Coordinates of C-alpha atoms in Angstrom, one line a residue:
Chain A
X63 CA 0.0 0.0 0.0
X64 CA 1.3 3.1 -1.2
X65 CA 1.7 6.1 1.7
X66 CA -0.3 8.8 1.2
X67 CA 0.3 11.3 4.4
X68 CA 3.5 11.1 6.7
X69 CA 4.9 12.7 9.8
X70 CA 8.3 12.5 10.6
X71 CA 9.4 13.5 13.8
X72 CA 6.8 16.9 13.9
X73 CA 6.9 19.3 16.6
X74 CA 5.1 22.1 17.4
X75 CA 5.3 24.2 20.5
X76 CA 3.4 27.1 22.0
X77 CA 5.8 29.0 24.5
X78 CA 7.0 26.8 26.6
X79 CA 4.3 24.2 26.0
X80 CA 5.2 21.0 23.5
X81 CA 2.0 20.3 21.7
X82 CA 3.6 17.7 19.5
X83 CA 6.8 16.3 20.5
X84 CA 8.6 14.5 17.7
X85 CA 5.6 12.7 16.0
X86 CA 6.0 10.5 13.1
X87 CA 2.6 8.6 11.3
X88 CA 2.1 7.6 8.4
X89 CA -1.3 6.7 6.4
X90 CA -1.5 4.8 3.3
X91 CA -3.8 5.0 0.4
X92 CA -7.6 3.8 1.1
X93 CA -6.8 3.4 4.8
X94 CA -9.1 4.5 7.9
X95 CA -6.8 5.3 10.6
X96 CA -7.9 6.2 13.7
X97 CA -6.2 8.7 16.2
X98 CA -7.3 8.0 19.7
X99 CA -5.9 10.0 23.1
X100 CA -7.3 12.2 26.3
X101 CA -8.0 15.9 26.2
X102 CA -5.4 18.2 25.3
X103 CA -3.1 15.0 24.4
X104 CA -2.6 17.3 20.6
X105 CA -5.2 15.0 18.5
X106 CA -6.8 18.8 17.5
X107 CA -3.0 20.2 17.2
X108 CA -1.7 17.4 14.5
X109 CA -4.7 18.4 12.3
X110 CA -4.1 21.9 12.4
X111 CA -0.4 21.5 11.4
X112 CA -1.5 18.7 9.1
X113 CA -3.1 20.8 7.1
X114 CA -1.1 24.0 7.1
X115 CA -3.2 26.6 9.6
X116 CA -0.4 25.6 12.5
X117 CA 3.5 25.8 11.2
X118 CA 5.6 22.6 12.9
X119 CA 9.1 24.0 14.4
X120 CA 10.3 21.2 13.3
X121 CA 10.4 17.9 11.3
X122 CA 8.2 17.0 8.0
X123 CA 5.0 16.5 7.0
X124 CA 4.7 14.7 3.4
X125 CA 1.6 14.4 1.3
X126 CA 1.6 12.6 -1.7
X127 CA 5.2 12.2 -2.0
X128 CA 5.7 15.7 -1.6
X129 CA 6.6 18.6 1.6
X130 CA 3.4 20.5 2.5
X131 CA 5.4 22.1 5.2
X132 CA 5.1 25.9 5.1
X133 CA 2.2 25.9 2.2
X134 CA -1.1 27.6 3.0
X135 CA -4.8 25.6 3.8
X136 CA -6.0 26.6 0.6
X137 CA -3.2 24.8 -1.7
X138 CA -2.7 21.8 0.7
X139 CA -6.8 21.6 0.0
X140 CA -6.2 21.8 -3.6
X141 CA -3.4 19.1 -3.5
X142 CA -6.4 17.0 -2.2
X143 CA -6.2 17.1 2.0
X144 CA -9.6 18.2 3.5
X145 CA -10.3 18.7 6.8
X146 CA -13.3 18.8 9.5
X147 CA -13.4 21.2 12.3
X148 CA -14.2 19.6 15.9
X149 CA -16.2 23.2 16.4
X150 CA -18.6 23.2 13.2
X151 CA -18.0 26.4 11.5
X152 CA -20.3 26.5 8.5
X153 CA -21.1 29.5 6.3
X154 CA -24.1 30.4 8.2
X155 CA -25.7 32.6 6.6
X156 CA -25.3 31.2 3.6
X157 CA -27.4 28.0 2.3
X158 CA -26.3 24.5 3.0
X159 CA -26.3 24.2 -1.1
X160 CA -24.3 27.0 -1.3
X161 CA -21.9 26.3 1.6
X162 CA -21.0 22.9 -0.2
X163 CA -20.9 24.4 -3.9
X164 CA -18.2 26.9 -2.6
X165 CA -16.1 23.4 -1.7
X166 CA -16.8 22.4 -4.8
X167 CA -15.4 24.7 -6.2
X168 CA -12.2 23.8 -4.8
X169 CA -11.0 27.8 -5.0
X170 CA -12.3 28.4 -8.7
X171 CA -10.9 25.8 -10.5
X172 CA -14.3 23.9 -11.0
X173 CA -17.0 25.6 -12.7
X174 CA -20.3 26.9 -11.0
X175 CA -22.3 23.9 -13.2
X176 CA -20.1 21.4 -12.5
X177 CA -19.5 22.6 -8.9
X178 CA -23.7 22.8 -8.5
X179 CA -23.3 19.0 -10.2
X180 CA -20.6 17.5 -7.3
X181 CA -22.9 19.5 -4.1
X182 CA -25.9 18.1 -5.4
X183 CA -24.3 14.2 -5.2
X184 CA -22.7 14.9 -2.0
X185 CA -25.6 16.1 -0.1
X186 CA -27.7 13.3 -1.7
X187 CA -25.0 10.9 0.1
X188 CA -24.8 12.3 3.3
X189 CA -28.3 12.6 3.2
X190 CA -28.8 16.8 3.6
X191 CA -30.7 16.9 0.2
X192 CA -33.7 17.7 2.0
X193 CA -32.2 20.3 3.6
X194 CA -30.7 22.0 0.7
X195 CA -32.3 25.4 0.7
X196 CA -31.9 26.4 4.2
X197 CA -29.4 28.5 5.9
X198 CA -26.6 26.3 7.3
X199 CA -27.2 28.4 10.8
X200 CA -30.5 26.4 11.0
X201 CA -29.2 22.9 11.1
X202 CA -29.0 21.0 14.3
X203 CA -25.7 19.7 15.7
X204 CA -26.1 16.0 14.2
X205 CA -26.3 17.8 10.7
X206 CA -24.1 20.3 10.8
X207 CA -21.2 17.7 11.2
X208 CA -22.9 16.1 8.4
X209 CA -22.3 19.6 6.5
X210 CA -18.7 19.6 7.2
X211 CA -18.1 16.2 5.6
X212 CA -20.2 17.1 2.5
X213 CA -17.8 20.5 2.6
X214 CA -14.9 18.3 2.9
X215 CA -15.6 15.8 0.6
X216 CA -17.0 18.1 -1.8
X217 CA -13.3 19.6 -2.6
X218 CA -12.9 15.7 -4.0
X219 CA -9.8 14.9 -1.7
X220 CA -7.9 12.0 -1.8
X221 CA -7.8 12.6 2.1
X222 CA -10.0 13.7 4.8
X223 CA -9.1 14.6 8.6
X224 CA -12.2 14.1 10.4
X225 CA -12.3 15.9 13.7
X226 CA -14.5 14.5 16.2
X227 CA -17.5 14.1 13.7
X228 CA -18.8 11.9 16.0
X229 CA -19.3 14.2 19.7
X230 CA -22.2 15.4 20.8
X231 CA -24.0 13.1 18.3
X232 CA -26.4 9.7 19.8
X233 CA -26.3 6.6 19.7
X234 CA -28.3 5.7 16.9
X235 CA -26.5 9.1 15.3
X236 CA -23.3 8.0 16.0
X237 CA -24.1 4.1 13.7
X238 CA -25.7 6.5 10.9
X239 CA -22.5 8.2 10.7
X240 CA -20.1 5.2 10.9
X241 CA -22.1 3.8 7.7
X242 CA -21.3 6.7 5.9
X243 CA -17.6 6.7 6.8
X244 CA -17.5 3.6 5.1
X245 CA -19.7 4.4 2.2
X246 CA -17.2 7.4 2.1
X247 CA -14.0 4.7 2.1
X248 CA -15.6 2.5 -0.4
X249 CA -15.3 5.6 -2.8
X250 CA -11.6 5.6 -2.3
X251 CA -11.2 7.9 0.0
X252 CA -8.8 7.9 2.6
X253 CA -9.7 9.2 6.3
X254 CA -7.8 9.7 9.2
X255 CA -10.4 10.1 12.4
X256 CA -9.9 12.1 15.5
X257 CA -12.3 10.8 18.2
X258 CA -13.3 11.0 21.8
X259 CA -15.5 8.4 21.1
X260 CA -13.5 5.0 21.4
X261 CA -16.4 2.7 20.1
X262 CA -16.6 4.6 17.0
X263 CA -12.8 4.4 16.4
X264 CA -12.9 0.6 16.6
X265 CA -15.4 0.3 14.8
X266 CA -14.1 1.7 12.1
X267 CA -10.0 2.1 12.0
X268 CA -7.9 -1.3 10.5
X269 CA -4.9 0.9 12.3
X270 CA -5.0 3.2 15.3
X271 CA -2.3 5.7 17.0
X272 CA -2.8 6.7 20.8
X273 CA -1.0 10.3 21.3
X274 CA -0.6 11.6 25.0
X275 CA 0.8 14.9 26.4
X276 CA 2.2 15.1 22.3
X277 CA 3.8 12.1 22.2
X278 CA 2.6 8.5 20.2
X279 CA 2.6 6.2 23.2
X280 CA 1.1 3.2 21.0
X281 CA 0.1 2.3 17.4
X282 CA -1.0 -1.1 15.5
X283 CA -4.6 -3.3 15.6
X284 CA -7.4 -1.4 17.1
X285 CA -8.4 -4.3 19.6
X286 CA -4.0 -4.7 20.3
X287 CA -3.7 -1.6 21.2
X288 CA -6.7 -0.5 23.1
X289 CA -5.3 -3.6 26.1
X290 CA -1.6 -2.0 25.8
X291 CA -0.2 -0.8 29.7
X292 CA 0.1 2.6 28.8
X293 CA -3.0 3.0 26.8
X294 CA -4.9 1.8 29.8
X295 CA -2.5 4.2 32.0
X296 CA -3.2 7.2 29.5
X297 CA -6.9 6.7 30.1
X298 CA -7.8 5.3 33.6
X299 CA -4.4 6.4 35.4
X300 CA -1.6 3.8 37.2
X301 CA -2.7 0.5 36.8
X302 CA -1.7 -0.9 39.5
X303 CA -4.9 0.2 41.3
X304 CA -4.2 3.6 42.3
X305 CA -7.1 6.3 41.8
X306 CA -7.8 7.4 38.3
X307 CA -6.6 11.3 37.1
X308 CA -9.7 12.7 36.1
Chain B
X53 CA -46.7 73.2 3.1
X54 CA -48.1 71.5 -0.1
X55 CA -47.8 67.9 -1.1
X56 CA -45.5 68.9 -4.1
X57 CA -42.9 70.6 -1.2
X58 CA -43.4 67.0 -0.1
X59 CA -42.7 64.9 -3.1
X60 CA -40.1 67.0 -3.8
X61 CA -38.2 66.3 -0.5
X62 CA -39.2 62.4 -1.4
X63 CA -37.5 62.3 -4.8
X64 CA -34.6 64.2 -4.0
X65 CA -33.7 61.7 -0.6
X66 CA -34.1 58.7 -2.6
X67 CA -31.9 60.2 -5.4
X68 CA -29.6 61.2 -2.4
X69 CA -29.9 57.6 -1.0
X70 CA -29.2 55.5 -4.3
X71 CA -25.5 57.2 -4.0
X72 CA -25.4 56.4 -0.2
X73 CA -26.2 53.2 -0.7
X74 CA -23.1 52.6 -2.9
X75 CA -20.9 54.4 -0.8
X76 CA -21.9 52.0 2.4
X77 CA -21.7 49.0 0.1
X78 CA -18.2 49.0 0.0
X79 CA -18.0 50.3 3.0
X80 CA -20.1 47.1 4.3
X81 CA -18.6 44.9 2.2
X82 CA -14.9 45.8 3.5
X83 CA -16.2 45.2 7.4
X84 CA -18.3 41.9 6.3
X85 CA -15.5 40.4 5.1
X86 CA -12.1 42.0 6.9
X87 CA -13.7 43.1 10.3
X88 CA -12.0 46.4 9.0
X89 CA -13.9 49.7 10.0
X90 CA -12.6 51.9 6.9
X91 CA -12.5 55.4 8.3
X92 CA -10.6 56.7 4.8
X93 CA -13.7 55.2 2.8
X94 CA -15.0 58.3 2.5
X95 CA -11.8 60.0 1.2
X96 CA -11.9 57.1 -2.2
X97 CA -15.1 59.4 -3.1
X98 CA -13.7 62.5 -3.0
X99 CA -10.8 61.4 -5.1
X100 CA -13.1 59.5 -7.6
X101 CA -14.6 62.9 -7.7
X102 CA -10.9 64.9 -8.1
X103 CA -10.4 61.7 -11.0
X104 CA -13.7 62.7 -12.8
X105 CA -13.1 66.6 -12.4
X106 CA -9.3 66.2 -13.9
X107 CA -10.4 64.2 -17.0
X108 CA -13.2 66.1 -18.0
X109 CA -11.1 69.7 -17.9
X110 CA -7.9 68.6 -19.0
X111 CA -9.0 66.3 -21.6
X112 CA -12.7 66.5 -22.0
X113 CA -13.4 63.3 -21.2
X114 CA -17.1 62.9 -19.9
X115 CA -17.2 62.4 -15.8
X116 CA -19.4 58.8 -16.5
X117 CA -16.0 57.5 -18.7
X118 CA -14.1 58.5 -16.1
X119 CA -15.8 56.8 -13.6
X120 CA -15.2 53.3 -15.3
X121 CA -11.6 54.6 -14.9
X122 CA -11.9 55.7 -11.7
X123 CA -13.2 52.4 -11.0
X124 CA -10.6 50.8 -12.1
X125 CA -7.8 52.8 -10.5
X126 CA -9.0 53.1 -7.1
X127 CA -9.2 49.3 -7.1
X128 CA -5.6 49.6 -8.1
X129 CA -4.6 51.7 -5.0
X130 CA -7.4 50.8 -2.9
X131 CA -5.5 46.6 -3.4
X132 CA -2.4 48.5 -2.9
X133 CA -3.2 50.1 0.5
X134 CA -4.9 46.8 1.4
X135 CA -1.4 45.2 1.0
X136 CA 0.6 47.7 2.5
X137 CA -1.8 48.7 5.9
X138 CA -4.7 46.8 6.5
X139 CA -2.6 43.0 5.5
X140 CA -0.3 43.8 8.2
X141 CA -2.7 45.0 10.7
X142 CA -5.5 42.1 10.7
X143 CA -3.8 39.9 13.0
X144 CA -3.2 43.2 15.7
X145 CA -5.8 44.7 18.2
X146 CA -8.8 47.1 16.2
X147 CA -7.7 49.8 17.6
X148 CA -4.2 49.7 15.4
X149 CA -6.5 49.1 11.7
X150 CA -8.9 52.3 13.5
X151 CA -6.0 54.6 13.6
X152 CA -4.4 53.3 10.3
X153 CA -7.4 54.0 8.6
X154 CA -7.8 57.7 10.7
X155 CA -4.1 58.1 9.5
X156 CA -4.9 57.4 6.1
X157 CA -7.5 58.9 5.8
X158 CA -5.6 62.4 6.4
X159 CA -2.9 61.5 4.6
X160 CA -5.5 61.4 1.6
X161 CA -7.2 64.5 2.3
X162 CA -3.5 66.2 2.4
X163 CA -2.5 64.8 -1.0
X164 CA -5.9 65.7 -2.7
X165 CA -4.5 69.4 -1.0
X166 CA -1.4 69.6 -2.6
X167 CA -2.7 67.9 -6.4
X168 CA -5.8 70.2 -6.7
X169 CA -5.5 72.6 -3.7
X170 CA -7.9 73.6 -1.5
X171 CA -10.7 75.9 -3.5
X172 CA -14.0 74.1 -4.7
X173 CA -14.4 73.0 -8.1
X174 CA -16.9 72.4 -10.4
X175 CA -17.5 70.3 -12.9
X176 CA -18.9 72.3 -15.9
X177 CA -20.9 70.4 -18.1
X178 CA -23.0 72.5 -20.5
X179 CA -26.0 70.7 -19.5
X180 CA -25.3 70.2 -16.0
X181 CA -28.1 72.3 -14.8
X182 CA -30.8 70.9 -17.0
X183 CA -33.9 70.0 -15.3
X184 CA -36.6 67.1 -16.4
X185 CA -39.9 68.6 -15.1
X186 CA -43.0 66.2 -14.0
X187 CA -45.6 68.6 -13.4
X188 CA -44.1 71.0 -10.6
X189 CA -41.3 68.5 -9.9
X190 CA -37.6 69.4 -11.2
X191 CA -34.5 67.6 -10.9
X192 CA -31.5 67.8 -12.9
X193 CA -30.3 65.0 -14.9
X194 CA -26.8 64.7 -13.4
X195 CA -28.5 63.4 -10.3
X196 CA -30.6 61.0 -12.1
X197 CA -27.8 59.6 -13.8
X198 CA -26.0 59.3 -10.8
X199 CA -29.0 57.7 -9.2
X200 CA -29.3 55.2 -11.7
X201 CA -25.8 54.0 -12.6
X202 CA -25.5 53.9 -9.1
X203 CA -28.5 51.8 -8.5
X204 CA -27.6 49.7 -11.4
X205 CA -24.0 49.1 -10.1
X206 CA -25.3 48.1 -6.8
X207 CA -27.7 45.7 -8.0
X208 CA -25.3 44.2 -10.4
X209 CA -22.7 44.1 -7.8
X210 CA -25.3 42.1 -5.5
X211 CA -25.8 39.4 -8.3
X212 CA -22.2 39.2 -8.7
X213 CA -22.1 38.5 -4.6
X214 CA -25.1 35.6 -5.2
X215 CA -24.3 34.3 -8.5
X216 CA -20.6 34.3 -9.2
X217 CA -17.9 31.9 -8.3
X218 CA -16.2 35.0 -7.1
X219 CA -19.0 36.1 -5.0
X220 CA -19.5 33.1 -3.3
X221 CA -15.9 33.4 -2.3
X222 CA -16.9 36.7 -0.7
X223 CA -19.2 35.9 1.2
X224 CA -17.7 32.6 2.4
X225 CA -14.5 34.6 3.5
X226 CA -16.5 36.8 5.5
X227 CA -18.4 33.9 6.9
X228 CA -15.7 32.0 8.3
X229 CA -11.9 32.8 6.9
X230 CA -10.6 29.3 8.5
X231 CA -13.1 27.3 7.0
X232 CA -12.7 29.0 3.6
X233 CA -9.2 28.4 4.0
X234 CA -10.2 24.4 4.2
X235 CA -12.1 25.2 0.8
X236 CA -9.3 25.9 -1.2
X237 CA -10.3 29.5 -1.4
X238 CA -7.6 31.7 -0.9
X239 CA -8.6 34.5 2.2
X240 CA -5.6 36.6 1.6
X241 CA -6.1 37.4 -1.9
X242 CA -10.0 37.7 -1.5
X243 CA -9.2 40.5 1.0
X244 CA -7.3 42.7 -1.3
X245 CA -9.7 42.1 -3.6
X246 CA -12.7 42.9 -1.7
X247 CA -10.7 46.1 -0.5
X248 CA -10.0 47.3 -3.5
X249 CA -13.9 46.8 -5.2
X250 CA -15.2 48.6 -1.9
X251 CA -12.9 51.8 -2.0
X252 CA -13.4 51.6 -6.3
X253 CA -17.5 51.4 -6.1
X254 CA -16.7 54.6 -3.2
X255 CA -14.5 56.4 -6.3
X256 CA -17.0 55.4 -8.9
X257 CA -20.1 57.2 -6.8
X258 CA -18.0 59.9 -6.6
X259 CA -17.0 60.3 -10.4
X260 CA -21.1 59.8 -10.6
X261 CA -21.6 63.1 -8.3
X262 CA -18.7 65.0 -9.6
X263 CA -21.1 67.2 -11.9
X264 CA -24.1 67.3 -9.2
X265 CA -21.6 69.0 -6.0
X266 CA -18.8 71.0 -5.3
X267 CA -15.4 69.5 -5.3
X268 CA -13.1 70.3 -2.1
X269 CA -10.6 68.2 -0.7
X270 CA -12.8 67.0 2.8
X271 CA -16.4 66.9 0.7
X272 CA -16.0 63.3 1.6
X273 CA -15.3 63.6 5.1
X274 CA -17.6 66.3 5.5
X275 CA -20.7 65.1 3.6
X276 CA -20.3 60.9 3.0
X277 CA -18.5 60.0 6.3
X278 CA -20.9 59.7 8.9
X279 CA -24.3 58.7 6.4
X280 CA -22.3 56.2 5.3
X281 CA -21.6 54.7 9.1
X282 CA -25.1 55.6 9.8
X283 CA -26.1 53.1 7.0
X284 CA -24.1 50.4 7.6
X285 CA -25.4 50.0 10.6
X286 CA -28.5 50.4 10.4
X287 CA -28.3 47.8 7.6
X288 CA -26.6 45.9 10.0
X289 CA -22.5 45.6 9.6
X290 CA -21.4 43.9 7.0
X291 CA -25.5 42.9 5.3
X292 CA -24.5 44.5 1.9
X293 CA -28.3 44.0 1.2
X294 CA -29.0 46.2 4.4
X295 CA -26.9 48.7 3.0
X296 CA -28.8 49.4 0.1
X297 CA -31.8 49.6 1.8
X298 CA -30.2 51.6 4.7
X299 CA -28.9 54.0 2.0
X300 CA -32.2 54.8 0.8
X301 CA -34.0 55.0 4.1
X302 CA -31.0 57.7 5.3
X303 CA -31.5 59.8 1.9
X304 CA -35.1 60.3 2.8
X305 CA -34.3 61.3 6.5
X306 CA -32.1 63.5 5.5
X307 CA -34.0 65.2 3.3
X308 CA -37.1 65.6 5.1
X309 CA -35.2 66.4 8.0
X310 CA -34.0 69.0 5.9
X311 CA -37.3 70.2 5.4
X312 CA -38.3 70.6 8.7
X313 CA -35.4 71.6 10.5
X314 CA -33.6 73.5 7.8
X315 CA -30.7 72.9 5.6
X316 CA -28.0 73.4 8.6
X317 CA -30.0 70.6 10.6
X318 CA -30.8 68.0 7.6
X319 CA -28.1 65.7 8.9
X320 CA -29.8 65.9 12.5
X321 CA -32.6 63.5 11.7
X322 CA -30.3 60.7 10.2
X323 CA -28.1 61.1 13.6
X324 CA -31.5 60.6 15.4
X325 CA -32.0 57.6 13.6
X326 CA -28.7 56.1 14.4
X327 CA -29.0 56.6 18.1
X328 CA -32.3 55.3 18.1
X329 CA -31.0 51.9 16.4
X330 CA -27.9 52.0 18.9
X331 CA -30.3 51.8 21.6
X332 CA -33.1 49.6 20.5
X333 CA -31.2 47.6 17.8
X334 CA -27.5 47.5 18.2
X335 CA -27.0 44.7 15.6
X336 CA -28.9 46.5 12.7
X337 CA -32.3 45.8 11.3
X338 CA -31.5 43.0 9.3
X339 CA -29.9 40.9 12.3
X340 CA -27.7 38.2 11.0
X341 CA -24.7 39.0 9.1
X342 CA -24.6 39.7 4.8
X343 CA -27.1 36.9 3.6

């Protein structure tokens, strides 16, 4: 399987705080990789480098066999790596059509018909077709994530960084949405998910990385690496019985 | 007073308020999309009005050709200033992009001093005082031009902000620059862009009113300034369709204000509006942000 994203060794600081202390992934083609790890462990902080709104102090982040360090959002999204936000921000006063046209435009190289053409399909497949016409500040929570993949996939990436799609959404939500993760990675599309939500993850990820306090403590098999010491440790605290860090 | 005192006062607010409205669009449009407050705005129309004075006496060239040029080379410098002031400032406190655009704006008004110096001007076209009568109505066609290009320019400009790929880039920048940054869309240049169609539709109103006012280097400042802020908030800041609507509202304030309480006191009723919305609706009439 060919490698599609890599880290080697990335850091990122902010003052005196390491963020991302020396990480290295990589993803290939067609996978779905998970990214599992507690609050403020940098999960948020990788995709923001990832994809060019945070600037690493050091190491490299390859996409597609080439550098993307230093490059602005917009042309790491044209070389074909989208990107959710955990915090929905959709163009709200515009209409959930037009919100995923404009990805569809990916930045004016598509034309408004064939742009109209791709938002059309992609709300019909995450199901917002119905919804079309409104203004994307009236969708509930469950959709709006929704939005944010249609946005996403609507720029037709080869790659997608999906943060926390899943929180805040139920149960029966939170099935919905795994299907169409894998509807999404039977179109070739490979995603790299972010997620609180553990279930979801194995569900879903043939490979998972566990970062904490910046640093990979554990990568491999979902179901391996979920019973690993220091995954356990990460989570629940010491495991030799001593009280759990909240 | 009579009813034709009346209509009178109507027409010539709404004529007034067509060339407002264009004025606060860019104005609007500038704020929506850069969180920019452009206090030199007004200081584009006086020098679209200098442009359109300049080419008509020196080489004859009619003030509504010049405007198409003024158009065009305001955007130039209106980009250029973008680049060079407001780039630089975005990612500091609003205070710093108030005073650079206080700071410009003088600098403006003293270069429009030493060009043309500081006497009024006029635009003399032959026909520039010809009335079209309706019964006991008059008003010169210089104003209705202006009223109508300006209208027209406007309404096309709002297409343009619906319709086009360009638009939609617009208004999805001024939504949310992050998440127009995911879609490939590229904030920075849609900035200088955006600042240099707001101050050129500013110089292309004024190029439209060269031949109805005097020309002076604060007419801007002194006459466009505060309507303008008056409208764009009332149309809510950054609603480019509350702008035009605003613009019209504020002509016909202003004009029957005029009427009531004199020439010297027309601005007086526009001001009353605008603390009136400060106090009962401080984000504008039209609520949400450009639509």
């Amino acid at each position: 399987m060919s490698t599609l994203l890599e880290l080697e060794r990335v850091t990122k600081r902010f003052g005196g705080l390491t963020a991302l202390d020396g990480v290295s992934l990589r993803v290939g083609a067609g996978e779905i990789v998970g990214i599992i790890g507690p609050n403020g462990s940098g999960k948020t902080t990788l995709f923001a480098t990832a994809s060019g709104f945070l600037r690493p102090e050091d190491g490299d982040i390859r996409f597609d066999g080439r550098s993307i360090v230093g490059l602005r959002p917009s042309r790491i999204n044209a070389l074909g790596l989208a990107r959710t936000f955990q915090i929905v921000q959709p163009f709200a006063g515009l209409s959930v059509r037009e919100n995923v046209v404009i990805g569809a435009l990916r930045g004016g190289r598509e034309t408004l018909a064939t742009a109209r053409r791709i938002a059309a399909e992609v709300l019909d497949l995450v199901g917002l077709s119905p919804r079309a016409g409104q203004p994307a500040g009236n969708l509930t929570l469950p959709e709006q994530k929704r939005l944010e993949m249609a946005r996403a996939l609507a720029t037709q990436p080869k790659l997608v960084l999906l943060d926390e799609i899943m929180a805040g959404l139920r149960p029966a939500e939170v099935d919905q949405a795994i299907g169409l993760l894998r509807q999404i990675r039977g179109r070739g599309v490979t995603l790299v998910i972010v997620e609180h939500l553990v279930r979801a993850v194995l569900a879903l990820a043939e490979r998972m990385y566990v970062l904490h306090h910046g640093s990979l403590i554990a990568e491999g098999r979902p179901d391996e690496v979920i019973h690993q010491p220091a995954v356990v440790e990460a989570y629940f605290g010491t495991t030799d019985g001593s009280p759990a860090r909240a | 007073m009579t009813a034709e005192i009346l209509v009178q006062a109507m027409v010539l607010g709404l004529l007034q308020g067509g060339i407002y409205a264009l004025v606060a669009a860019g104005l609007t449009l500038i704020y929506g999309v850069m969180k920019v407050v452009n206090f030199a705005h007004a200081e584009f129309l006086t020098l679209g009005m200098y442009l359109a004075f300049s080419a008509y006496t020196l080489l004859g060239v009619s003030p509504y050709l010049a405007a198409v040029f003024a158009l065009g080379l305001v955007f130039v410098l209106g980009a250029a200033v973008q680049r060079t002031l407001i780039r630089p400032a975005l990612r500091h406190p609003q205070i710093n992009q108030l005073l650079i655009t206080i700071g410009l704006s003088t600098m403006l008004i003293g270069a429009m001093q030493i060009i043309w110096g500081p006497r009024n001007y006029v635009v003399p076209l032959p026909w520039g005082r010809a009335t079209l009568g309706l019964g006991d109505l008059r008003v010169t066609y210089t104003r209705l031009i202006a009223f109508g290009v300006a209208v027209a320019i406007a309404a096309g400009f709002w297409v343009f902000l619906k319709r086009a790929r360009g638009g939609l880039a617009i208004r999805a920048a001024a939504q949310s620059p992050d998440a127009a940054r995911l879609m490939g869309i590229n904030v920075e240049r849609v900035n200088l862009v955006t600042f240099g169609l707001g101050t050129g539709l500013a110089a292309l109103a004024g190029a439209l009113i060269a031949p109805v006012f005097f020309i002076n280097p604060t007419f801007g400042i002194d006459y466009f300034l505060l309507p303008a802020f008056v409208i764009v908030v009332l149309g809510t800041m950054g609603n480019f369709v509350g702008a035009m609507v605003g613009g019209l509202v504020i002509g016909l304030a202003e004009s029957f204000g005029g009427l009531l309480l004199g020439a010297a006191l027309r601005q007086f009723a526009s001001l009353a509006v605008f603390v009136l919305i400060l106090l009962w609706l401080p984000r504008g009439v039209f609520g949400g942000r450009m639509t």
